[in-house]
Amino acid sequence: MEPRQIIEKLGQLAERYEAELGQASDEQAIRAGQAAYLGNKGEVTALQKLMKDIEPKARKDVGRALNQTKERISKATDKALGEINQRRGREYLDRHVDLTLPGRPPVGVGAMHPLSIVMYDIVDVFVSMGFDVATGPEIETDYYNFAALNFPQDHPARDMQDTLFIKEGETLLRTHTSPVQIRTMLRRPLPIQIVAPGAVYRRDDDPTHSPMFFQIEGLLVDEGVSFADLKGVLEAFIHEVFGKDVKLRFRPSFFPFTEPSAEVDIQCIACKGEGCRLCSQTGWLEVLGSGMVDPNVLQEVGVDSERYTGFAFGIGVDRIAMLRYEGISSIKLFYENDPRFLSSFRR
Amino acid sequence: MLVSYKWLCEIAGINVSAHELAKMLTFAGLEVEGIEQVGALLEKVVVGEVREKTSHPSRDNLSVVKVDSGKGVVQVVCGAPNCPGPGGRVVLALPGARLGEMEIAKRKLGGVESSGMICSELELNIGPGHEGVLVLEDEISAPPGTAVTDALGLGDWILNIGITPNRPDALSHRGIARDAALLCQETFRPAPRIPADEGGSPVDAVARVEILDPERCPRYGAAVLTGIKVGPSPFAVRYRLHNLGIRPINNIVDATNLVMLEWGQPLHAFDLDELAESKIIVRRAKAGETIVTLDEVERELSEEDLLICDAARPVAVAGVMGGEHCGVTAKTERVLIECAYFDPSSVRRTSKSLKLSSESSYRFERGIDPSMGPDVLAATTALMTELAGGKQAPGFIDNHPKAIEPHKVSFRPERFRQLMGFAAAPKEIERILSGLGCGVKKRGESFEVTVPLSRPDITREVDLVEEVARIRGFEDVPSTLPRVRCLPPQRAEFDAARRVKEIMCSLGLQEAVSYSFVSDSVLEVLGCNRDVVHIANPLSSERKAMRTTLVPGLVESLKRAQSRFLPGIAQFEVGRTFHESGRELPHEELKVAALVSGPVPGWLGDAPRSYDFYDIKGIAEAFVRQTTSAKLRLLPGDKVPYLHPKRSVAVFVKDVNLGNIGELHPEVAAKLKLSRGVCLMELSVDELWKVKRKPEAAALPEFPPMTRDVALLLDEKTDAGPVGEALAQACTDLGQKVELFDVYTGKGIPAGKKSLAFSIEYRAPDRTLTDKEVDDVHRRAVDEVIRRFDAKQR
């Protein structure tokens, strides 16, 4: 064929292809149509094979025409495919589905989150000792989270908890479950004996800290409640959760809302006190903070602190869960919700 | 706070092992978080005396030194420019000595044999000095060959003690030593220092202090030293500071730091000759006034901030940091030492607003002992003249416009018993309180206790109870169980969440727990960006908005699973969502959400399929049925923007819209980079619990049922629900149950049509039905439905 003829033929092919495209109704037809032109045995490909016999002078023109044709065909194909896709999208949005058909009965093996499992186990221990369960908002006022709990304004004690504020100085994400103490004492008559589980937040994000974690607050206020009672109750709790032979020790510490305050360590459950990696060779693990409710807190909620005394404690659920289930290498795993991780735990 | 065991023992006059002491302190509320031995085991590192120093034959920067090692003279090649000549004493590491990673061995340097190394402080890890080798001072008298650990008194333990904010007194060696002495049953009686030599004009004649704000600065003491010579501190001082985490600067600054570590009183040394009119003025800053602090940052101040000024300009931010002017330099000959008490909250506010914290502000904001000024100044001048020579201008300045009185607290041993659950002997109470520095007077059954000003945390009886309990230790407090009173439970929300989780687990889903904060952009994509509560100081923009829906957390779980090559998830979450309410606190709502996506687990040979609308519908139906007997209705309308408009319904119980279920909207899915077919449910647990009714048992029937089936040919777009309902209505009270059991299109069914097959169970409560009775009712019902829906019976 003459070069001029080839160029003419190419133009005709492109036009014919575009006309045929209009007829194609689905992706398959379009792809087949395109192959008939550009495929190995396609008509355009057949013309391309003639290139080698064309005199060098004309080769450039034919080459250009070839490329333009191929491009024209490809573009037309893409456009048609895009339209079909759009149409299919519209169809997917418009297609009638009978939503009144009955739902499929669910089957499968579910699993509660390890933090929930541990939280309910802990709460159950206290409930069986006579504690009720209270809750409170996760976004709190400065008053309930700090001021009423004897954290004075401008006091370094406020640095102990790095806070996420909604409105600085007014509202915040609660940094502990302790505001539930205040809310409960304001709402319920004495005596009070509650635990308050829930999410808490700190502005802390590193391999060993999660900005959100779970705590269980405990509060018992009545006449004649003493530190010895606090010891007794927490011992009973630890023995129930970790076993009767686990030793505990109480270390003096400081929390603004309790006085005296104590941190509680348990004998390392991995090495039984011998010293290992889990307990940083100390033989002990810090598990909770506690103390006698500070009279300032009682007075703040209108409780006669001479007549009534009480104790409070705060347990880190994440911490207990990591001690109870082996192999949880990072607190972050609790919040990643990997299905394989979530299916690992049972009560 | 880093504490030197050796120094502590020296001050407290006690003799216990470092580990024993650490345990005692920990169980008295001063938690030792770390304990590290320093200066030990420097084997084969000895004092050496230089005998001869010659130039290296081929290298200009090296010298060849002959050193007496105590056991003969060794030849060492040394590169330090300050290597001393004959008579100079150095620290010599002999072959075989280990210095950190490095082991000393004989080798040749530039062709000359070297049998050891003359060491710098850095190489020995006993100080920061690395510019030259350590040259021993004349005061260190140890002969050559003495182990360097002994010669320099290097052996010590450094305790890292976590000081709680209520114990400002324990931010000093003396404060901790007081507890330590009491715990070891020793009387706390630290040895006084020999006062500095006085000379020249009295202090009042050479400097003046004026306090313009006695509220923020109740006390300002000062002393002046003249004729001092600023230079490096001796090794022992540098070594101690180094171990306690403070960089040695010069003898004057080092002395102020050492005194601070001993007493807890931050000090500041000014070059008196640089202070305009030799005057200190303590005043509040003017709005917008600036000062360049020692760290070379220009700070803008407000009227709340307190400044130390000379007659012309500010020279320090009170209690926080000195300014660039008037500091001690190599040329300083006269210093004024500031020893002040600043109001704790004032220092804290300034430190916070300038975002500038220092050893000084840390102590001031917790509250130092305002009464110790004179003693501290005396100790400081004594130490400074010892280190830098000179004389003290006679006397001290002690400007004391506002007296701070010690607290008087009465202590009832009975109250101790009441709070702690056991009695402490009055004698022991008295011993402990006096040991802590309190004045104790017996008044009948009680004690009248005067609390030392070093303990601003003790203001009430309960604080004294804590002190006695803390020193006694909690170990022998008995454990008892409190008397329990039965109280009516009030735990609805807790129970609701728990019940919901249990049901969702029983439906085969895994519980997820996600962060309550999400990104604004995901809420926008979901169209759930109304009434969003924002965190003012978020950790990142991805965690800035409080979730208004639980969907983002589950979507995140799905995406994470997919990124880990897991095809899908079936998870739920129970948690709060947060909504701006216009009131002080946002509205919080307890919700349950579920997401199913990907392949449905099947049994051998089951045709593989993916979760679809009917799965999430089944979950929603089963969930609601397990919580309430009230009728569940699923209605189109009340769409949520993130769900597919034709594949989602609103969930109603008793006319209350609990939320929605459906497929994720394809456009939303595309924006979230998810494929189609993600099925979601989100319901309000709070709303459900308001309308919830306990499921009730139905009376069991006495008479047998009769079943009739019917297949209807209907238009393809006719929904099965209304047809079934119409059948149920038409089949009278005798038709007790109408069940759809087949939906069919395909062979035998005309295009645009479908077949629905229902099974109806007929039963009467009081008799056995006859065939005829049932056939009549059934016929009428079918005819009615055929008429209403333009159907044909198949």
PDB file of N, CA and C in Angstrom, chain A residues 92 96 98-101 104 111 113 116 124 132 135-136 138-139 154 159 163 165 188 201 203 205 210 212 222 227-229 231 235 259 294 296 305-306 336-339, chain B residues 348-349 412 415 419 460 463 474 477 479-480 485 490-491 493 498 501 510-511 513 515-516 536-537 543 560 564 571 576 588 609 612 614-615 617 644 663 719-721:
ATOM      1  N   TYR A  92     -25.996   1.453  40.655  1.00  0.00           N
ATOM      2  CA  TYR A  92     -25.773   0.902  41.999  1.00  0.00           C
ATOM      3  C   TYR A  92     -26.494   1.763  43.035  1.00  0.00           C
ATOM      4  N   HIS A  96     -33.196  -0.890  42.637  1.00  0.00           N
ATOM      5  CA  HIS A  96     -34.135  -1.205  43.713  1.00  0.00           C
ATOM      6  C   HIS A  96     -33.686  -2.448  44.465  1.00  0.00           C
ATOM      7  N   ASP A  98     -34.956  -4.836  47.752  1.00  0.00           N
ATOM      8  CA  ASP A  98     -36.064  -5.031  48.684  1.00  0.00           C
ATOM      9  C   ASP A  98     -35.529  -5.078  50.107  1.00  0.00           C
ATOM     10  N   LEU A  99     -35.600  -3.921  50.776  1.00  0.00           N
ATOM     11  CA  LEU A  99     -35.054  -3.829  52.127  1.00  0.00           C
ATOM     12  C   LEU A  99     -35.958  -4.494  53.153  1.00  0.00           C
ATOM     13  N   THR A 100     -37.178  -4.930  52.696  1.00  0.00           N
ATOM     14  CA  THR A 100     -38.098  -5.522  53.666  1.00  0.00           C
ATOM     15  C   THR A 100     -37.909  -7.022  53.804  1.00  0.00           C
ATOM     16  N   LEU A 101     -37.031  -7.590  52.963  1.00  0.00           N
ATOM     17  CA  LEU A 101     -36.754  -9.021  53.137  1.00  0.00           C
ATOM     18  C   LEU A 101     -36.141  -9.199  54.527  1.00  0.00           C
ATOM     19  N   ARG A 104     -30.573 -11.669  57.729  1.00  0.00           N
ATOM     20  CA  ARG A 104     -30.006 -13.002  57.914  1.00  0.00           C
ATOM     21  C   ARG A 104     -29.663 -13.195  59.383  1.00  0.00           C
ATOM     22  N   ALA A 111     -16.399 -11.918  70.440  1.00  0.00           N
ATOM     23  CA  ALA A 111     -15.415 -11.817  71.506  1.00  0.00           C
ATOM     24  C   ALA A 111     -15.489 -10.436  72.125  1.00  0.00           C
ATOM     25  N   HIS A 113     -13.901  -7.310  74.110  1.00  0.00           N
ATOM     26  CA  HIS A 113     -12.573  -6.694  74.151  1.00  0.00           C
ATOM     27  C   HIS A 113     -11.897  -7.016  75.492  1.00  0.00           C
ATOM     28  N   SER A 116     -12.719  -4.778  78.267  1.00  0.00           N
ATOM     29  CA  SER A 116     -14.058  -4.959  78.834  1.00  0.00           C
ATOM     30  C   SER A 116     -14.082  -6.169  79.753  1.00  0.00           C
ATOM     31  N   ASP A 124     -17.095  -6.790  89.038  1.00  0.00           N
ATOM     32  CA  ASP A 124     -17.848  -7.869  89.688  1.00  0.00           C
ATOM     33  C   ASP A 124     -17.300  -8.180  91.078  1.00  0.00           C
ATOM     34  N   ASP A 132     -21.795  -0.389  94.588  1.00  0.00           N
ATOM     35  CA  ASP A 132     -22.657  -0.099  93.445  1.00  0.00           C
ATOM     36  C   ASP A 132     -21.758   0.446  92.325  1.00  0.00           C
ATOM     37  N   THR A 135     -21.414   6.163  87.053  1.00  0.00           N
ATOM     38  CA  THR A 135     -20.721   6.649  85.846  1.00  0.00           C
ATOM     39  C   THR A 135     -20.788   8.167  85.827  1.00  0.00           C
ATOM     40  N   GLY A 136     -20.001   8.761  84.954  1.00  0.00           N
ATOM     41  CA  GLY A 136     -20.000  10.218  84.817  1.00  0.00           C
ATOM     42  C   GLY A 136     -19.535  10.587  83.427  1.00  0.00           C
ATOM     43  N   GLU A 138     -17.418  11.999  80.229  1.00  0.00           N
ATOM     44  CA  GLU A 138     -15.994  11.941  79.886  1.00  0.00           C
ATOM     45  C   GLU A 138     -15.430  13.323  79.618  1.00  0.00           C
ATOM     46  N   ILE A 139     -16.288  14.236  79.193  1.00  0.00           N
ATOM     47  CA  ILE A 139     -15.860  15.640  79.126  1.00  0.00           C
ATOM     48  C   ILE A 139     -16.346  16.289  80.421  1.00  0.00           C
ATOM     49  N   ASP A 154      -3.134  27.009  90.004  1.00  0.00           N
ATOM     50  CA  ASP A 154      -1.720  27.404  90.125  1.00  0.00           C
ATOM     51  C   ASP A 154      -0.930  26.511  91.065  1.00  0.00           C
ATOM     52  N   ASP A 159       0.419  19.561  87.409  1.00  0.00           N
ATOM     53  CA  ASP A 159       1.360  19.049  86.407  1.00  0.00           C
ATOM     54  C   ASP A 159       1.406  17.524  86.406  1.00  0.00           C
ATOM     55  N   THR A 163      -3.119  17.421  80.588  1.00  0.00           N
ATOM     56  CA  THR A 163      -4.546  17.471  80.307  1.00  0.00           C
ATOM     57  C   THR A 163      -4.857  17.870  78.872  1.00  0.00           C
ATOM     58  N   PHE A 165      -7.507  19.790  76.889  1.00  0.00           N
ATOM     59  CA  PHE A 165      -8.555  20.749  77.208  1.00  0.00           C
ATOM     60  C   PHE A 165      -9.538  20.886  76.048  1.00  0.00           C
ATOM     61  N   ARG A 188     -25.886  11.436  95.825  1.00  0.00           N
ATOM     62  CA  ARG A 188     -26.453  10.354  96.627  1.00  0.00           C
ATOM     63  C   ARG A 188     -26.288  10.629  98.117  1.00  0.00           C
ATOM     64  N   TYR A 201      -8.423  10.313  79.837  1.00  0.00           N
ATOM     65  CA  TYR A 201      -7.571  10.836  78.766  1.00  0.00           C
ATOM     66  C   TYR A 201      -6.399  11.641  79.335  1.00  0.00           C
ATOM     67  N   ARG A 203      -2.706  13.852  77.901  1.00  0.00           N
ATOM     68  CA  ARG A 203      -1.973  14.323  76.731  1.00  0.00           C
ATOM     69  C   ARG A 203      -0.600  13.660  76.708  1.00  0.00           C
ATOM     70  N   ASP A 205       1.492  10.429  74.638  1.00  0.00           N
ATOM     71  CA  ASP A 205       1.443   9.429  73.578  1.00  0.00           C
ATOM     72  C   ASP A 205       2.847   8.942  73.261  1.00  0.00           C
ATOM     73  N   SER A 210      -0.895   5.545  76.362  1.00  0.00           N
ATOM     74  CA  SER A 210      -1.932   5.778  75.372  1.00  0.00           C
ATOM     75  C   SER A 210      -2.696   7.026  75.798  1.00  0.00           C
ATOM     76  N   MET A 212      -5.689   7.658  75.528  1.00  0.00           N
ATOM     77  CA  MET A 212      -6.958   7.254  76.141  1.00  0.00           C
ATOM     78  C   MET A 212      -6.717   5.912  76.809  1.00  0.00           C
ATOM     79  N   ASP A 222     -18.299   6.461 104.860  1.00  0.00           N
ATOM     80  CA  ASP A 222     -19.257   6.079 105.898  1.00  0.00           C
ATOM     81  C   ASP A 222     -18.659   6.480 107.246  1.00  0.00           C
ATOM     82  N   PHE A 227      -8.099   3.434 107.164  1.00  0.00           N
ATOM     83  CA  PHE A 227      -7.064   2.950 106.258  1.00  0.00           C
ATOM     84  C   PHE A 227      -6.944   1.431 106.342  1.00  0.00           C
ATOM     85  N   ALA A 228      -7.190   0.885 107.535  1.00  0.00           N
ATOM     86  CA  ALA A 228      -7.131  -0.578 107.683  1.00  0.00           C
ATOM     87  C   ALA A 228      -8.198  -1.230 106.807  1.00  0.00           C
ATOM     88  N   ASP A 229      -9.366  -0.587 106.708  1.00  0.00           N
ATOM     89  CA  ASP A 229     -10.424  -1.101 105.822  1.00  0.00           C
ATOM     90  C   ASP A 229      -9.987  -1.040 104.362  1.00  0.00           C
ATOM     91  N   LYS A 231      -6.991  -1.242 103.282  1.00  0.00           N
ATOM     92  CA  LYS A 231      -6.062  -2.355 103.078  1.00  0.00           C
ATOM     93  C   LYS A 231      -6.812  -3.666 102.899  1.00  0.00           C
ATOM     94  N   GLU A 235      -6.772  -5.818  99.471  1.00  0.00           N
ATOM     95  CA  GLU A 235      -6.186  -7.164  99.558  1.00  0.00           C
ATOM     96  C   GLU A 235      -7.161  -8.194  99.008  1.00  0.00           C
ATOM     97  N   GLU A 259      -5.503  11.655 101.669  1.00  0.00           N
ATOM     98  CA  GLU A 259      -4.505  11.914 102.699  1.00  0.00           C
ATOM     99  C   GLU A 259      -4.834  11.050 103.894  1.00  0.00           C
ATOM    100  N   ASP A 294      -9.487  12.970 101.244  1.00  0.00           N
ATOM    101  CA  ASP A 294      -9.005  14.178 101.904  1.00  0.00           C
ATOM    102  C   ASP A 294     -10.197  14.956 102.473  1.00  0.00           C
ATOM    103  N   ASN A 296     -10.686  18.002 102.714  1.00  0.00           N
ATOM    104  CA  ASN A 296     -11.069  19.109 101.822  1.00  0.00           C
ATOM    105  C   ASN A 296     -12.089  18.655 100.788  1.00  0.00           C
ATOM    106  N   SER A 305     -16.549  16.036 107.713  1.00  0.00           N
ATOM    107  CA  SER A 305     -15.360  15.186 107.656  1.00  0.00           C
ATOM    108  C   SER A 305     -14.912  14.719 109.048  1.00  0.00           C
ATOM    109  N   GLU A 306     -15.520  15.255 110.083  1.00  0.00           N
ATOM    110  CA  GLU A 306     -15.206  14.736 111.425  1.00  0.00           C
ATOM    111  C   GLU A 306     -15.984  13.456 111.671  1.00  0.00           C
ATOM    112  N   GLU A 336      -5.901  -0.927  68.609  1.00  0.00           N
ATOM    113  CA  GLU A 336      -5.746  -1.173  67.179  1.00  0.00           C
ATOM    114  C   GLU A 336      -6.833  -2.073  66.632  1.00  0.00           C
ATOM    115  N   ASN A 337      -7.471  -2.854  67.510  1.00  0.00           N
ATOM    116  CA  ASN A 337      -8.609  -3.691  67.114  1.00  0.00           C
ATOM    117  C   ASN A 337      -8.291  -4.670  65.985  1.00  0.00           C
ATOM    118  N   ASP A 338      -7.094  -5.215  66.011  1.00  0.00           N
ATOM    119  CA  ASP A 338      -6.749  -6.261  65.050  1.00  0.00           C
ATOM    120  C   ASP A 338      -7.606  -7.492  65.363  1.00  0.00           C
ATOM    121  N   PRO A 339      -8.337  -8.017  64.345  1.00  0.00           N
ATOM    122  CA  PRO A 339      -9.246  -9.136  64.630  1.00  0.00           C
ATOM    123  C   PRO A 339      -8.546 -10.332  65.285  1.00  0.00           C
TER     124      PRO A 339
ATOM    125  N   ARG B 348       5.015  30.346  89.628  1.00  0.00           N
ATOM    126  CA  ARG B 348       4.446  29.336  88.733  1.00  0.00           C
ATOM    127  C   ARG B 348       3.759  29.980  87.537  1.00  0.00           C
ATOM    128  N   ARG B 349       3.014  31.055  87.806  1.00  0.00           N
ATOM    129  CA  ARG B 349       2.317  31.724  86.700  1.00  0.00           C
ATOM    130  C   ARG B 349       3.314  32.281  85.686  1.00  0.00           C
ATOM    131  N   ARG B 412      -4.885  15.029 117.454  1.00  0.00           N
ATOM    132  CA  ARG B 412      -5.503  14.126 118.425  1.00  0.00           C
ATOM    133  C   ARG B 412      -5.111  12.694 118.087  1.00  0.00           C
ATOM    134  N   ARG B 415      -7.882  10.769 116.606  1.00  0.00           N
ATOM    135  CA  ARG B 415      -8.187  10.978 115.191  1.00  0.00           C
ATOM    136  C   ARG B 415      -7.289  10.083 114.324  1.00  0.00           C
ATOM    137  N   LEU B 419      -8.718   7.338 111.663  1.00  0.00           N
ATOM    138  CA  LEU B 419      -8.402   7.335 110.232  1.00  0.00           C
ATOM    139  C   LEU B 419      -7.601   6.110 109.813  1.00  0.00           C
ATOM    140  N   ARG B 460      -2.973  20.836 108.257  1.00  0.00           N
ATOM    141  CA  ARG B 460      -4.137  20.307 108.952  1.00  0.00           C
ATOM    142  C   ARG B 460      -3.749  19.069 109.748  1.00  0.00           C
ATOM    143  N   ASP B 463      -2.840  16.035 107.774  1.00  0.00           N
ATOM    144  CA  ASP B 463      -1.490  16.019 107.206  1.00  0.00           C
ATOM    145  C   ASP B 463      -0.494  15.448 108.215  1.00  0.00           C
ATOM    146  N   PHE B 474       3.383   1.677 106.313  1.00  0.00           N
ATOM    147  CA  PHE B 474       2.036   1.105 106.210  1.00  0.00           C
ATOM    148  C   PHE B 474       2.045  -0.405 106.455  1.00  0.00           C
ATOM    149  N   VAL B 477       0.031  -1.701 109.403  1.00  0.00           N
ATOM    150  CA  VAL B 477      -1.373  -1.316 109.542  1.00  0.00           C
ATOM    151  C   VAL B 477      -2.184  -2.589 109.358  1.00  0.00           C
ATOM    152  N   SER B 479      -5.223  -5.189 108.374  1.00  0.00           N
ATOM    153  CA  SER B 479      -6.266  -5.110 107.350  1.00  0.00           C
ATOM    154  C   SER B 479      -7.566  -5.633 107.910  1.00  0.00           C
ATOM    155  N   THR B 480      -8.599  -4.842 107.695  1.00  0.00           N
ATOM    156  CA  THR B 480      -9.919  -5.213 108.166  1.00  0.00           C
ATOM    157  C   THR B 480     -10.879  -5.023 107.008  1.00  0.00           C
ATOM    158  N   ARG B 485     -23.186  -1.681 104.241  1.00  0.00           N
ATOM    159  CA  ARG B 485     -24.616  -1.420 104.338  1.00  0.00           C
ATOM    160  C   ARG B 485     -25.229  -1.684 102.973  1.00  0.00           C
ATOM    161  N   GLN B 490     -27.989   1.870  91.652  1.00  0.00           N
ATOM    162  CA  GLN B 490     -28.325   2.926  90.681  1.00  0.00           C
ATOM    163  C   GLN B 490     -27.317   2.824  89.553  1.00  0.00           C
ATOM    164  N   ARG B 491     -27.434   1.785  88.786  1.00  0.00           N
ATOM    165  CA  ARG B 491     -26.341   1.532  87.864  1.00  0.00           C
ATOM    166  C   ARG B 491     -26.813   1.306  86.451  1.00  0.00           C
ATOM    167  N   GLU B 493     -26.759   2.935  83.511  1.00  0.00           N
ATOM    168  CA  GLU B 493     -25.929   3.120  82.322  1.00  0.00           C
ATOM    169  C   GLU B 493     -24.884   2.024  82.197  1.00  0.00           C
ATOM    170  N   ARG B 498     -22.999  -2.894  79.376  1.00  0.00           N
ATOM    171  CA  ARG B 498     -22.544  -4.269  79.526  1.00  0.00           C
ATOM    172  C   ARG B 498     -23.459  -5.252  78.791  1.00  0.00           C
ATOM    173  N   LYS B 501     -22.933  -5.076  75.082  1.00  0.00           N
ATOM    174  CA  LYS B 501     -21.705  -5.766  74.654  1.00  0.00           C
ATOM    175  C   LYS B 501     -21.913  -7.277  74.639  1.00  0.00           C
ATOM    176  N   GLN B 510     -16.852  -9.060  67.173  1.00  0.00           N
ATOM    177  CA  GLN B 510     -15.778  -8.763  68.122  1.00  0.00           C
ATOM    178  C   GLN B 510     -15.934  -7.343  68.623  1.00  0.00           C
ATOM    179  N   GLU B 511     -15.628  -7.133  69.900  1.00  0.00           N
ATOM    180  CA  GLU B 511     -15.716  -5.774  70.417  1.00  0.00           C
ATOM    181  C   GLU B 511     -14.439  -5.004  70.103  1.00  0.00           C
ATOM    182  N   VAL B 513     -12.362  -1.239  70.627  1.00  0.00           N
ATOM    183  CA  VAL B 513     -12.300  -0.025  71.453  1.00  0.00           C
ATOM    184  C   VAL B 513     -11.430   0.969  70.703  1.00  0.00           C
ATOM    185  N   TYR B 515     -10.156   5.215  69.971  1.00  0.00           N
ATOM    186  CA  TYR B 515     -10.007   6.517  70.601  1.00  0.00           C
ATOM    187  C   TYR B 515     -11.251   7.369  70.362  1.00  0.00           C
ATOM    188  N   SER B 516     -11.593   8.164  71.347  1.00  0.00           N
ATOM    189  CA  SER B 516     -12.777   9.034  71.225  1.00  0.00           C
ATOM    190  C   SER B 516     -12.506  10.250  70.362  1.00  0.00           C
ATOM    191  N   ALA B 536      -8.749  21.704  72.521  1.00  0.00           N
ATOM    192  CA  ALA B 536      -7.988  22.938  72.305  1.00  0.00           C
ATOM    193  C   ALA B 536      -6.506  22.642  72.083  1.00  0.00           C
ATOM    194  N   ASN B 537      -5.987  21.620  72.759  1.00  0.00           N
ATOM    195  CA  ASN B 537      -4.552  21.304  72.628  1.00  0.00           C
ATOM    196  C   ASN B 537      -4.366  19.854  72.204  1.00  0.00           C
ATOM    197  N   ARG B 543      -6.391  13.873  65.794  1.00  0.00           N
ATOM    198  CA  ARG B 543      -7.065  13.577  67.064  1.00  0.00           C
ATOM    199  C   ARG B 543      -7.564  14.859  67.699  1.00  0.00           C
ATOM    200  N   ARG B 560      -7.223  -0.806  58.899  1.00  0.00           N
ATOM    201  CA  ARG B 560      -6.007  -1.385  59.471  1.00  0.00           C
ATOM    202  C   ARG B 560      -5.936  -2.879  59.161  1.00  0.00           C
ATOM    203  N   ARG B 564      -3.216  -5.125  56.858  1.00  0.00           N
ATOM    204  CA  ARG B 564      -2.488  -6.284  57.374  1.00  0.00           C
ATOM    205  C   ARG B 564      -2.915  -7.563  56.658  1.00  0.00           C
ATOM    206  N   GLN B 571     -17.033  -6.328  63.539  1.00  0.00           N
ATOM    207  CA  GLN B 571     -16.761  -5.751  64.857  1.00  0.00           C
ATOM    208  C   GLN B 571     -17.863  -4.803  65.285  1.00  0.00           C
ATOM    209  N   ARG B 576     -19.243   6.336  73.964  1.00  0.00           N
ATOM    210  CA  ARG B 576     -19.951   7.607  73.951  1.00  0.00           C
ATOM    211  C   ARG B 576     -19.622   8.396  72.682  1.00  0.00           C
ATOM    212  N   GLU B 588     -23.415  13.874  75.910  1.00  0.00           N
ATOM    213  CA  GLU B 588     -22.740  12.601  75.643  1.00  0.00           C
ATOM    214  C   GLU B 588     -23.798  11.534  75.485  1.00  0.00           C
ATOM    215  N   ARG B 609     -19.371 -15.918  50.072  1.00  0.00           N
ATOM    216  CA  ARG B 609     -20.108 -14.684  49.827  1.00  0.00           C
ATOM    217  C   ARG B 609     -19.612 -13.617  50.793  1.00  0.00           C
ATOM    218  N   ASP B 612     -23.576  -8.499  53.422  1.00  0.00           N
ATOM    219  CA  ASP B 612     -24.384  -7.520  52.715  1.00  0.00           C
ATOM    220  C   ASP B 612     -25.439  -6.927  53.655  1.00  0.00           C
ATOM    221  N   TYR B 614     -28.432  -7.618  54.303  1.00  0.00           N
ATOM    222  CA  TYR B 614     -29.276  -8.504  55.097  1.00  0.00           C
ATOM    223  C   TYR B 614     -28.536  -9.043  56.326  1.00  0.00           C
ATOM    224  N   ASP B 615     -27.211  -9.046  56.262  1.00  0.00           N
ATOM    225  CA  ASP B 615     -26.449  -9.455  57.452  1.00  0.00           C
ATOM    226  C   ASP B 615     -26.569  -8.400  58.542  1.00  0.00           C
ATOM    227  N   LYS B 617     -28.806  -6.202  58.767  1.00  0.00           N
ATOM    228  CA  LYS B 617     -30.211  -6.155  59.190  1.00  0.00           C
ATOM    229  C   LYS B 617     -30.492  -7.258  60.203  1.00  0.00           C
ATOM    230  N   HIS B 644     -25.810   4.430  51.960  1.00  0.00           N
ATOM    231  CA  HIS B 644     -26.366   4.280  50.630  1.00  0.00           C
ATOM    232  C   HIS B 644     -27.860   4.618  50.674  1.00  0.00           C
ATOM    233  N   GLU B 663     -25.727   0.004  53.955  1.00  0.00           N
ATOM    234  CA  GLU B 663     -24.426  -0.071  53.301  1.00  0.00           C
ATOM    235  C   GLU B 663     -23.802   1.313  53.272  1.00  0.00           C
ATOM    236  N   ASP B 719     -42.095  -4.688  47.214  1.00  0.00           N
ATOM    237  CA  ASP B 719     -41.363  -5.184  48.374  1.00  0.00           C
ATOM    238  C   ASP B 719     -42.154  -6.284  49.074  1.00  0.00           C
ATOM    239  N   ALA B 720     -41.434  -7.212  49.628  1.00  0.00           N
ATOM    240  CA  ALA B 720     -42.083  -8.358  50.254  1.00  0.00           C
ATOM    241  C   ALA B 720     -42.773  -7.969  51.563  1.00  0.00           C
ATOM    242  N   GLY B 721     -42.177  -7.000  52.274  1.00  0.00           N
ATOM    243  CA  GLY B 721     -42.682  -6.641  53.602  1.00  0.00           C
ATOM    244  C   GLY B 721     -44.157  -6.304  53.595  1.00  0.00           C
TER     245      GLY B 721
END
